[in-house]
PDB file of C-alpha atoms in Angstrom:
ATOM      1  CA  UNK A   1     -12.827  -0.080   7.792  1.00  0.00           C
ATOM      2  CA  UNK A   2     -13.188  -2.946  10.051  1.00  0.00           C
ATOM      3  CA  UNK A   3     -12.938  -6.455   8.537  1.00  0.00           C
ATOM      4  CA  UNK A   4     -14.836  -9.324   9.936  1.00  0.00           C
ATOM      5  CA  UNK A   5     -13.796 -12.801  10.646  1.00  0.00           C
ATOM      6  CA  UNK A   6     -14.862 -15.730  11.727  1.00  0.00           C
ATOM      7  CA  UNK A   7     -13.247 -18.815  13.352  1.00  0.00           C
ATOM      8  CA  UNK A   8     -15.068 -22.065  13.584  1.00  0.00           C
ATOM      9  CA  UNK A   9     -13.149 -26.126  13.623  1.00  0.00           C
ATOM     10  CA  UNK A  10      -9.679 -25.045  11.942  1.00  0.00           C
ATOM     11  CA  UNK A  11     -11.749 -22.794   9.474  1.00  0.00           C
ATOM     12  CA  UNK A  12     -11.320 -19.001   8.847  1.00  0.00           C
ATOM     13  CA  UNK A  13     -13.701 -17.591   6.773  1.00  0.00           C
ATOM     14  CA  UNK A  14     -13.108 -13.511   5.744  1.00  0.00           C
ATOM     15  CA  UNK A  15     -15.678 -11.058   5.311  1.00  0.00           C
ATOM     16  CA  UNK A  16     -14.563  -9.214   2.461  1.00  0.00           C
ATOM     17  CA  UNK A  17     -15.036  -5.507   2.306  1.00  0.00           C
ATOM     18  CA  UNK A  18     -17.798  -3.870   0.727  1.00  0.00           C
ATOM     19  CA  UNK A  19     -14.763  -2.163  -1.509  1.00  0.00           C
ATOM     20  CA  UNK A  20     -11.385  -3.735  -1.816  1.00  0.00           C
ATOM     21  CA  UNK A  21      -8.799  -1.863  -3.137  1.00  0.00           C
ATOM     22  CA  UNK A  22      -5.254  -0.675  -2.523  1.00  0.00           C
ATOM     23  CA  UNK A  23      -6.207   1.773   0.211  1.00  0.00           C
ATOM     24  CA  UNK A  24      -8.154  -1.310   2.892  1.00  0.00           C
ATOM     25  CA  UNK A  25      -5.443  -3.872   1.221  1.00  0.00           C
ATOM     26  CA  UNK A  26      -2.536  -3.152   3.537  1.00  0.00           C
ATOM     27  CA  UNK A  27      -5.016  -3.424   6.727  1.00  0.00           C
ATOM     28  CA  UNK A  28      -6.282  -6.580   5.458  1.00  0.00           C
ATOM     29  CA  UNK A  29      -3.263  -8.668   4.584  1.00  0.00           C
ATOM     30  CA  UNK A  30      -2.118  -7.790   8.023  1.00  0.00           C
ATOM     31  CA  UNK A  31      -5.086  -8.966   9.720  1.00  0.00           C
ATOM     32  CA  UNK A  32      -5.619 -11.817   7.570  1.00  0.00           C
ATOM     33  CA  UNK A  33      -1.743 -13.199   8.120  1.00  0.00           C
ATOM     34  CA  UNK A  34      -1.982 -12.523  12.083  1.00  0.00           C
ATOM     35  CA  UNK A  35      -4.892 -14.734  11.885  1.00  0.00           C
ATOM     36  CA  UNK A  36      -3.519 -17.518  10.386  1.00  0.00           C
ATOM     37  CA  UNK A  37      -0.179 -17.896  12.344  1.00  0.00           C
ATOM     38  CA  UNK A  38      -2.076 -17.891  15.479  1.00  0.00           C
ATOM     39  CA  UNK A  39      -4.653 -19.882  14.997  1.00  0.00           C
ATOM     40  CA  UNK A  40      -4.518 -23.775  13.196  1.00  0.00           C
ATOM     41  CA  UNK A  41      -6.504 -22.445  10.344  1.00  0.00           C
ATOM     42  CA  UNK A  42      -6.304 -25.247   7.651  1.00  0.00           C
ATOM     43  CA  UNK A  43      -9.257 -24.301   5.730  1.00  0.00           C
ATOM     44  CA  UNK A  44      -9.731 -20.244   4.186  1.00  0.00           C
ATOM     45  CA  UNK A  45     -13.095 -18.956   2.937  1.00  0.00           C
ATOM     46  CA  UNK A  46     -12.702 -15.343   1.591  1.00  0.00           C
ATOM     47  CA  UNK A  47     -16.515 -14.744   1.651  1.00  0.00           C
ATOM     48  CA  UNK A  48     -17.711 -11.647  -1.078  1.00  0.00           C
ATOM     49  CA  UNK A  49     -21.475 -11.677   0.102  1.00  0.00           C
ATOM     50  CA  UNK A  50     -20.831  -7.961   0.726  1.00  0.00           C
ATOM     51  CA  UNK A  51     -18.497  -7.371  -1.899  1.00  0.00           C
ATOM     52  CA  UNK A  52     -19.211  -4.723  -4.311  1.00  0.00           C
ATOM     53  CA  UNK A  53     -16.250  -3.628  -5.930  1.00  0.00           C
ATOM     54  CA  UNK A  54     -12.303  -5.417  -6.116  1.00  0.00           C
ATOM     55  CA  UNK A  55      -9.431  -4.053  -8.702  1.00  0.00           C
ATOM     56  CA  UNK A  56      -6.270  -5.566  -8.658  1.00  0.00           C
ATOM     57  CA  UNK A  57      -5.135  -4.756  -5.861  1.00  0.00           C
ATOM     58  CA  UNK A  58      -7.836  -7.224  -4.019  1.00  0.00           C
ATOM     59  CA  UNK A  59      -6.206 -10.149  -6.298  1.00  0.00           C
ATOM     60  CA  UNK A  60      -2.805  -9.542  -4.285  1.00  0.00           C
ATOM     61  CA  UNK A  61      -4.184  -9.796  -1.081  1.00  0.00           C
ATOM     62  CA  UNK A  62      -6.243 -13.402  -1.819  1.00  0.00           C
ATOM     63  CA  UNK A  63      -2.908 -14.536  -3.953  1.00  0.00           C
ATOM     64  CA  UNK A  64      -1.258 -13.941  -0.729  1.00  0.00           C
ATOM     65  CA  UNK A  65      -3.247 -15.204   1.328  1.00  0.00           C
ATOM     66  CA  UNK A  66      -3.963 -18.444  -0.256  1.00  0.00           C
ATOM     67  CA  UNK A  67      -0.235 -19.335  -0.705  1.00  0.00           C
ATOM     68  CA  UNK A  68       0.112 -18.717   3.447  1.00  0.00           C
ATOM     69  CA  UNK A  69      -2.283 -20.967   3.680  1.00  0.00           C
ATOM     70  CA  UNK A  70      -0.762 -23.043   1.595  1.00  0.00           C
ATOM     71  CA  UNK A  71       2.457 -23.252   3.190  1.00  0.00           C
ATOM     72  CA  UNK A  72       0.462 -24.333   6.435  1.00  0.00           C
ATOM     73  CA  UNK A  73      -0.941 -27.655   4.612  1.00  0.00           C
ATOM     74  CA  UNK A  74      -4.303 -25.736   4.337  1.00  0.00           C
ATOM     75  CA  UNK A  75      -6.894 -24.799   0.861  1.00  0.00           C
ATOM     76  CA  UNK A  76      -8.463 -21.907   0.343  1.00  0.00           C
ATOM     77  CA  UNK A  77     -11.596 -21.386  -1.157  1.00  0.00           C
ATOM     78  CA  UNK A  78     -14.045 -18.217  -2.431  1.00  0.00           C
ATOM     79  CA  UNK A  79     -17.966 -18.128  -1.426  1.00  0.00           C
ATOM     80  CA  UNK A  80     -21.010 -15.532  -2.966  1.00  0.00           C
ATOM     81  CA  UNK A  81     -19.440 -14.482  -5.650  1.00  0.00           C
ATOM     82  CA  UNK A  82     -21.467 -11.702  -7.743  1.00  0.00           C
ATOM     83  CA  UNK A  83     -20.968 -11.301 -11.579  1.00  0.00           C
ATOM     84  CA  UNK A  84     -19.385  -9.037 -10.928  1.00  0.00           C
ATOM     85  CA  UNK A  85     -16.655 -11.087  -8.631  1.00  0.00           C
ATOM     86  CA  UNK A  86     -17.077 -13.629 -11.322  1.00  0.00           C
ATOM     87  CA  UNK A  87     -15.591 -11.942 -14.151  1.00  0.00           C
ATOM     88  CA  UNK A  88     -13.029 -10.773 -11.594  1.00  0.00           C
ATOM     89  CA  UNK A  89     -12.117 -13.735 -11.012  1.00  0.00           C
ATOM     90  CA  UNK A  90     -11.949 -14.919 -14.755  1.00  0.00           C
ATOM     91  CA  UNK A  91     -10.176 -12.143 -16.240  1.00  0.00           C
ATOM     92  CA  UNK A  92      -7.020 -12.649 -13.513  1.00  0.00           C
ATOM     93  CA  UNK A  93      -7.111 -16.040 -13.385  1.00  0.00           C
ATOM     94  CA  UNK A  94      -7.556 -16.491  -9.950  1.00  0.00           C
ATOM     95  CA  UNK A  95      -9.732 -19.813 -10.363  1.00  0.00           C
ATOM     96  CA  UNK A  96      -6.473 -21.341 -11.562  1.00  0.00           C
ATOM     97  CA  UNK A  97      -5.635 -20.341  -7.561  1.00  0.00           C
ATOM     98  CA  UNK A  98      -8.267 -20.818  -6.133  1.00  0.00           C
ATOM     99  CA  UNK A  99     -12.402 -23.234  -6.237  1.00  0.00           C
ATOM    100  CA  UNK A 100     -15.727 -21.197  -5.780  1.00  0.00           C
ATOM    101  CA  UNK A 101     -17.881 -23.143  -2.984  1.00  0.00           C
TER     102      UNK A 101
ATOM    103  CA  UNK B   1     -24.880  18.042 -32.198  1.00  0.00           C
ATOM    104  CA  UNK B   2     -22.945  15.409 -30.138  1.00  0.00           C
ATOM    105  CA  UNK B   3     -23.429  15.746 -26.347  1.00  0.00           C
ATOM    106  CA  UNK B   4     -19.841  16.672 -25.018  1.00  0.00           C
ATOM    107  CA  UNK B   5     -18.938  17.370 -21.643  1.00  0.00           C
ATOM    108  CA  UNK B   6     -15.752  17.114 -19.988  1.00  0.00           C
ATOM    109  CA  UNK B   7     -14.017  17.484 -16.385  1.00  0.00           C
ATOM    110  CA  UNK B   8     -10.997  17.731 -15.255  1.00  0.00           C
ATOM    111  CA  UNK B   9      -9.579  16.894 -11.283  1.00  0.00           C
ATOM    112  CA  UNK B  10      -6.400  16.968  -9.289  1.00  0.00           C
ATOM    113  CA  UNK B  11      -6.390  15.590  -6.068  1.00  0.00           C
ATOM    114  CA  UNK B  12      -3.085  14.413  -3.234  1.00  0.00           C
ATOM    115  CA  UNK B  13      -1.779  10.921  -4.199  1.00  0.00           C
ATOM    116  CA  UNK B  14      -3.602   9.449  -1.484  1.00  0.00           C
ATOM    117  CA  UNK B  15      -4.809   6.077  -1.281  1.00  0.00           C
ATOM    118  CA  UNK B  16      -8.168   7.150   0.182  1.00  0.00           C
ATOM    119  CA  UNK B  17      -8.517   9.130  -2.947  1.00  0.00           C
ATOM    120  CA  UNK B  18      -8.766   6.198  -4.901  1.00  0.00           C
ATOM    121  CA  UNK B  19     -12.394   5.499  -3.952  1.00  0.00           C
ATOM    122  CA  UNK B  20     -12.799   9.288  -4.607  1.00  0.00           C
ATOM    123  CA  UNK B  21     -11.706   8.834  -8.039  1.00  0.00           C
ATOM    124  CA  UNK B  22     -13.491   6.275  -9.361  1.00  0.00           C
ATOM    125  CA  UNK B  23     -17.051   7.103  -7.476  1.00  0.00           C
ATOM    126  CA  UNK B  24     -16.538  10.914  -9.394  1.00  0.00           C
ATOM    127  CA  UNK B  25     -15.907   9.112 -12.728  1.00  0.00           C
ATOM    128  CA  UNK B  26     -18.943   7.205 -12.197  1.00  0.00           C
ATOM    129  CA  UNK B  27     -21.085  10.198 -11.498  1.00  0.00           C
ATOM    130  CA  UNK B  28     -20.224  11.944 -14.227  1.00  0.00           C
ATOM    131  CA  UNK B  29     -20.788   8.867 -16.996  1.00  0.00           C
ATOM    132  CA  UNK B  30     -23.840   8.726 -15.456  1.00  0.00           C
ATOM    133  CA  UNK B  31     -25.796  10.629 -17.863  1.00  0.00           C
ATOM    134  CA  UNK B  32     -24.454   8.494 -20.309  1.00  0.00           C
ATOM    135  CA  UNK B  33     -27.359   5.603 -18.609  1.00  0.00           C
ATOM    136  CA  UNK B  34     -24.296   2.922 -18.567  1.00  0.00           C
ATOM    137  CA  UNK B  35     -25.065  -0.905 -17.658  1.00  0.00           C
ATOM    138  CA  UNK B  36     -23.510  -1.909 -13.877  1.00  0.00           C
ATOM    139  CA  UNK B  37     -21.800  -3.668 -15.702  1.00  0.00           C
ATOM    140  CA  UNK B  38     -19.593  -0.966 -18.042  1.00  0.00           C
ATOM    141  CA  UNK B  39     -19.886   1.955 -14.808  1.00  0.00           C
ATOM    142  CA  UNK B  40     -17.472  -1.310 -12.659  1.00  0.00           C
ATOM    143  CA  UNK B  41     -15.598  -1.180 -15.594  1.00  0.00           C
ATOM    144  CA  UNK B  42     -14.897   1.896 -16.201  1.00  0.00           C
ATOM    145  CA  UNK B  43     -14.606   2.465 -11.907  1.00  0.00           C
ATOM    146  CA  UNK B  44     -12.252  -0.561 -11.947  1.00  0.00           C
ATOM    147  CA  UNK B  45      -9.885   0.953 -14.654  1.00  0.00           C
ATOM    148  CA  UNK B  46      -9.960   4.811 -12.975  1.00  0.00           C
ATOM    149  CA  UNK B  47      -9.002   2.402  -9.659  1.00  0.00           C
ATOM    150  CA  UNK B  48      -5.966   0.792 -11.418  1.00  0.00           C
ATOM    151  CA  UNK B  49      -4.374   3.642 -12.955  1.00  0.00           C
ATOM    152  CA  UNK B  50      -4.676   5.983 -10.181  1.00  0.00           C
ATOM    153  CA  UNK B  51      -3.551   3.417  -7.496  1.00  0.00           C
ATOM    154  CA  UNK B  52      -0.140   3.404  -9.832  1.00  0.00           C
ATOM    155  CA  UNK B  53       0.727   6.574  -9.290  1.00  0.00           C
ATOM    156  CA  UNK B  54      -0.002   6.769  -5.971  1.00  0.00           C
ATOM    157  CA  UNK B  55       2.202   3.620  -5.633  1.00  0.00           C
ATOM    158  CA  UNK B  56       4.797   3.977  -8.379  1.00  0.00           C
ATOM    159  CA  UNK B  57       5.051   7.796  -9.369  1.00  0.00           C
ATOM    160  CA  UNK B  58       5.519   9.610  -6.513  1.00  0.00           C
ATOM    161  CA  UNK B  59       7.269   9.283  -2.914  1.00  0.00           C
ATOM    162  CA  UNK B  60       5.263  12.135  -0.906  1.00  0.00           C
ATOM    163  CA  UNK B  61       1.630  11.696  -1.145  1.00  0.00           C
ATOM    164  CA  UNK B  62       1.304  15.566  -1.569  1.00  0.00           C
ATOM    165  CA  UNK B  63       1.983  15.227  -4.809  1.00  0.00           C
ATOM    166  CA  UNK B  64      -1.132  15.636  -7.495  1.00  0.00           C
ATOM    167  CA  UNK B  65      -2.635  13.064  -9.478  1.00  0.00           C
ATOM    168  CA  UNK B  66      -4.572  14.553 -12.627  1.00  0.00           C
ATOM    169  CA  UNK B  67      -7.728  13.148 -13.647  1.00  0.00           C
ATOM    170  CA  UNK B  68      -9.588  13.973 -17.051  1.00  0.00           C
ATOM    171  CA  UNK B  69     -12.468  12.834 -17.827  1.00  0.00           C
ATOM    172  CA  UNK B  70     -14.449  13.737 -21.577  1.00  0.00           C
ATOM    173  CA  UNK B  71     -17.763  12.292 -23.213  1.00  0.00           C
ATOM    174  CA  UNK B  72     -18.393  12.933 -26.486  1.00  0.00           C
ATOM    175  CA  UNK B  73     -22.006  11.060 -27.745  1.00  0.00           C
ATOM    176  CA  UNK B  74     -21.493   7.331 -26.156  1.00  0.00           C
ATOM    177  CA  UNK B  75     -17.721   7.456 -26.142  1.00  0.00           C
ATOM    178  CA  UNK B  76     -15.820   7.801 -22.570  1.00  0.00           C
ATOM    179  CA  UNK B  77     -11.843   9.296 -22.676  1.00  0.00           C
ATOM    180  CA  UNK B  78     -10.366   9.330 -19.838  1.00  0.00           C
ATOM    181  CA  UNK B  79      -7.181  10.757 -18.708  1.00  0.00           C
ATOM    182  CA  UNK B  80      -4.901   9.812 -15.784  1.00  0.00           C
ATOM    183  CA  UNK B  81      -1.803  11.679 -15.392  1.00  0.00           C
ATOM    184  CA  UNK B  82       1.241  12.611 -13.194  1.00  0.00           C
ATOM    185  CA  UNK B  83       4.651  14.116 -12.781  1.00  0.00           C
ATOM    186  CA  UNK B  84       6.214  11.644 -10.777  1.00  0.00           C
ATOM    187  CA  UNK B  85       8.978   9.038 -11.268  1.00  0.00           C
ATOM    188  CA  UNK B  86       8.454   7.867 -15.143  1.00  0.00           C
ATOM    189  CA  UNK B  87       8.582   4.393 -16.491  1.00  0.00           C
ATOM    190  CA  UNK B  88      11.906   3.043 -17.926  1.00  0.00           C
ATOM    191  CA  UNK B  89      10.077  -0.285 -19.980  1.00  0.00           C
ATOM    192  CA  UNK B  90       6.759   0.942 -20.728  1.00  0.00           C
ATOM    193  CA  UNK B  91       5.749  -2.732 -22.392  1.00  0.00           C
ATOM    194  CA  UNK B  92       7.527  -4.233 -19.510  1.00  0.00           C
ATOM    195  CA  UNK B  93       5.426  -2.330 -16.837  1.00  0.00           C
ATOM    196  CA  UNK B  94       2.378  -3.758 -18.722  1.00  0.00           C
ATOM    197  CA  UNK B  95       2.863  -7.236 -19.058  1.00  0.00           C
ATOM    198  CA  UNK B  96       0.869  -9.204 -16.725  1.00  0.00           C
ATOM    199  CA  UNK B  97       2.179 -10.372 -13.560  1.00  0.00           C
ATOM    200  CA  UNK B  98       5.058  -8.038 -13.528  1.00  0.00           C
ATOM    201  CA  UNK B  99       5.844  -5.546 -10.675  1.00  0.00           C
ATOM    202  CA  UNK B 100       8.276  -3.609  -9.576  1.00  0.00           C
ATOM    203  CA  UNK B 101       6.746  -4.172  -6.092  1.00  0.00           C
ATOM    204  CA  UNK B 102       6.420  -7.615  -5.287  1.00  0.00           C
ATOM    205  CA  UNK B 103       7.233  -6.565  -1.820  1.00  0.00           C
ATOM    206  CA  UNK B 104       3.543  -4.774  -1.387  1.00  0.00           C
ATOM    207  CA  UNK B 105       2.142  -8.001  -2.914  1.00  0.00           C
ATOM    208  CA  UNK B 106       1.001  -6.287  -5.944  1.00  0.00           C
ATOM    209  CA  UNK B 107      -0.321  -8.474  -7.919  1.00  0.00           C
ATOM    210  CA  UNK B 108       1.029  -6.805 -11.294  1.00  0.00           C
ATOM    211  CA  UNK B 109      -2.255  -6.989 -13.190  1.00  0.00           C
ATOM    212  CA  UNK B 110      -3.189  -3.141 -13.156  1.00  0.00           C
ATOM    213  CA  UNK B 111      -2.369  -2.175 -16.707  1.00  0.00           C
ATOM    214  CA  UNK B 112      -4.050  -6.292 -17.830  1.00  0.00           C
ATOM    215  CA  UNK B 113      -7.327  -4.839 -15.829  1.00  0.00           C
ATOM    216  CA  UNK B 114      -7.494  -1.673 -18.000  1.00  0.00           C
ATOM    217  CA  UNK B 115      -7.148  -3.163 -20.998  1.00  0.00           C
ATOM    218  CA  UNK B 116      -9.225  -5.985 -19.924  1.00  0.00           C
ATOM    219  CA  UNK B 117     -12.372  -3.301 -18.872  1.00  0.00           C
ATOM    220  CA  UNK B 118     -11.507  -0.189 -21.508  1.00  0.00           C
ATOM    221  CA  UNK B 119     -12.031  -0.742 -24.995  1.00  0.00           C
ATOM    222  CA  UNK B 120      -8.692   0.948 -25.695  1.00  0.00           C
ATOM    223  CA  UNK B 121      -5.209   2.368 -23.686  1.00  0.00           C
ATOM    224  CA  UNK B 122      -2.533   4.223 -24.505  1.00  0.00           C
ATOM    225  CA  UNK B 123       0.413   4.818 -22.043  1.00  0.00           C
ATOM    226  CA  UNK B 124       2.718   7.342 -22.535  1.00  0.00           C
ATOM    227  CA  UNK B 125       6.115   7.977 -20.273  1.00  0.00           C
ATOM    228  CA  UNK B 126       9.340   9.782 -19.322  1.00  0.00           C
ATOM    229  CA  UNK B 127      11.397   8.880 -16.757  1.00  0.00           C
ATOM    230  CA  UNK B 128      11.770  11.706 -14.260  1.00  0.00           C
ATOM    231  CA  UNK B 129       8.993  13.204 -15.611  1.00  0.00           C
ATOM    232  CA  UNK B 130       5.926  11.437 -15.223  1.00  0.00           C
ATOM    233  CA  UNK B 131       3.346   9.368 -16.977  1.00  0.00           C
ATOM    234  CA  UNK B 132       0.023   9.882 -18.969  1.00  0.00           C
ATOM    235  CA  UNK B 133      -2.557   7.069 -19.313  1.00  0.00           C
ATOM    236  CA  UNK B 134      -5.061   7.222 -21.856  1.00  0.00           C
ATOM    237  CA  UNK B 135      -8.207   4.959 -21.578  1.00  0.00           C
ATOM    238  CA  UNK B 136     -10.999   5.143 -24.028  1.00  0.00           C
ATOM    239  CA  UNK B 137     -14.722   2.934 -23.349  1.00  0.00           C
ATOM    240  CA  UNK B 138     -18.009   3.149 -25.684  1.00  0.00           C
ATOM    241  CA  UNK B 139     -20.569   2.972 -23.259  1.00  0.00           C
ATOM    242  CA  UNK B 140     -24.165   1.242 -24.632  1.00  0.00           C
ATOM    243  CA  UNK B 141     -22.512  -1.595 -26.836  1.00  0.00           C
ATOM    244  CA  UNK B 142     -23.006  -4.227 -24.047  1.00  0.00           C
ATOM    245  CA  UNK B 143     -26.704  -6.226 -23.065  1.00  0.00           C
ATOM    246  CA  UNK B 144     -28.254  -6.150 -20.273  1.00  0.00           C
TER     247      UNK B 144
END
């Protein structure tokens, strides 16, 4: 699965896979992390617009994520998230992590 | 008479089986005319427990994960088994946050997901022997 990403003025913003589980997870993170050390992101949008499923193994890959960012000085940040992303997001507490936009 | 109908799978410990897994699940609730809501539930629990074993239980993905799935009326049983490594601390294993793995980045909230989404689990273990989960979800009791 290819994953899609977008730089634009120190912001990265990830197009989350349609699916996100353990078996895209690994390709992700990898991606995700090259991304960040080589370019000055300081601001990370993990964008769900085409997100239609995410078990746990999605919430490892944005906990990740938004402590590398964090270590950089930079925030990251969730957009379009579905109901379904919602209670996702409730039930593992990622909100304490990280603010919907 | 109560509608019953059960199936039973066994497919490589794979990770791309665990889209397999959970899209067969759904297909066979289907009958049961479940909300989107309950079928992500149920798919996201099916996705947890068989993404353990194909983490934790085995080294060589050519081992077999079991899957059973069995409705009887409304009410969804369903089965994930394997003969792989065990687990020493089964209450341990299932507390949220922990992992073995933190190394992978697992996140350690795959048993916290199933009972979040299932209405009832049941883990069984031995080490050296393998592991049976046991996940139970009464489809039609949500709106919507």
């Amino acid at each position: 699965m290819e994953n899609q990403f977008e730089m634009k003025e120190g912001c990265l913003t990830i197009h989350m896979p349609r699916e996100l589980d353990h078996h895209v997870a690994g390709q992700l993170r990898q991606e995700a992390d090259f991304m960040i050390e080589a370019y000055h992101v300081r601001k990370l949008v993990f964008d769900f617009a085409g997100t239609e499923f995410m078990d746990s193994s999605g919430i490892g890959v944005i906990i990740g994520r938004s402590r590398n960012i964090g270590y950089f000085g930079g925030e990251a940040v969730a957009q379009n998230l579905s109901g379904r992303m919602k209670k996702i997001f409730m039930v593992s507490g990622l909100y304490k992590l990280i603010r919907e936009e | 008479m109560q509608n019953k109908n059960e199936m039973t799978l066994t497919f490589d410990a794979r990770s791309v089986n665990e889209g397999f897994a959970r899209m067969a699940v759904a297909a066979f609730v289907a009958e049961l005319d479940p909300t989107l809501d309950e079928i992500s539930d149920v798919k996201t629990a099916v996705s947890e427990a068989v993404t353990n074993v194909i983490i934790h239980a085995y080294d060589n993905p050519a081992e077999k994960v079991e899957l059973t799935c069995c409705i009887t009326g409304k009410d969804v049983e369903i089965v994930v088994s394997d003969t792989g490594k065990g687990i020493p601390d089964i209450p341990r294993a299932m507390e949220p946050f922990y992992t073995t793995k933190p190394e992978l980045e697992r996140s350690g909230m795959g048993f916290a997901f199933m009972e979040a989404f299932m209405d009832e689990i049941r883990v069984s273990s031995e080490v050296g022997k393998g592991t049976k989960v046991w996940m139970r979800k009464v489809i039609g009791t949500q709106e919507g």
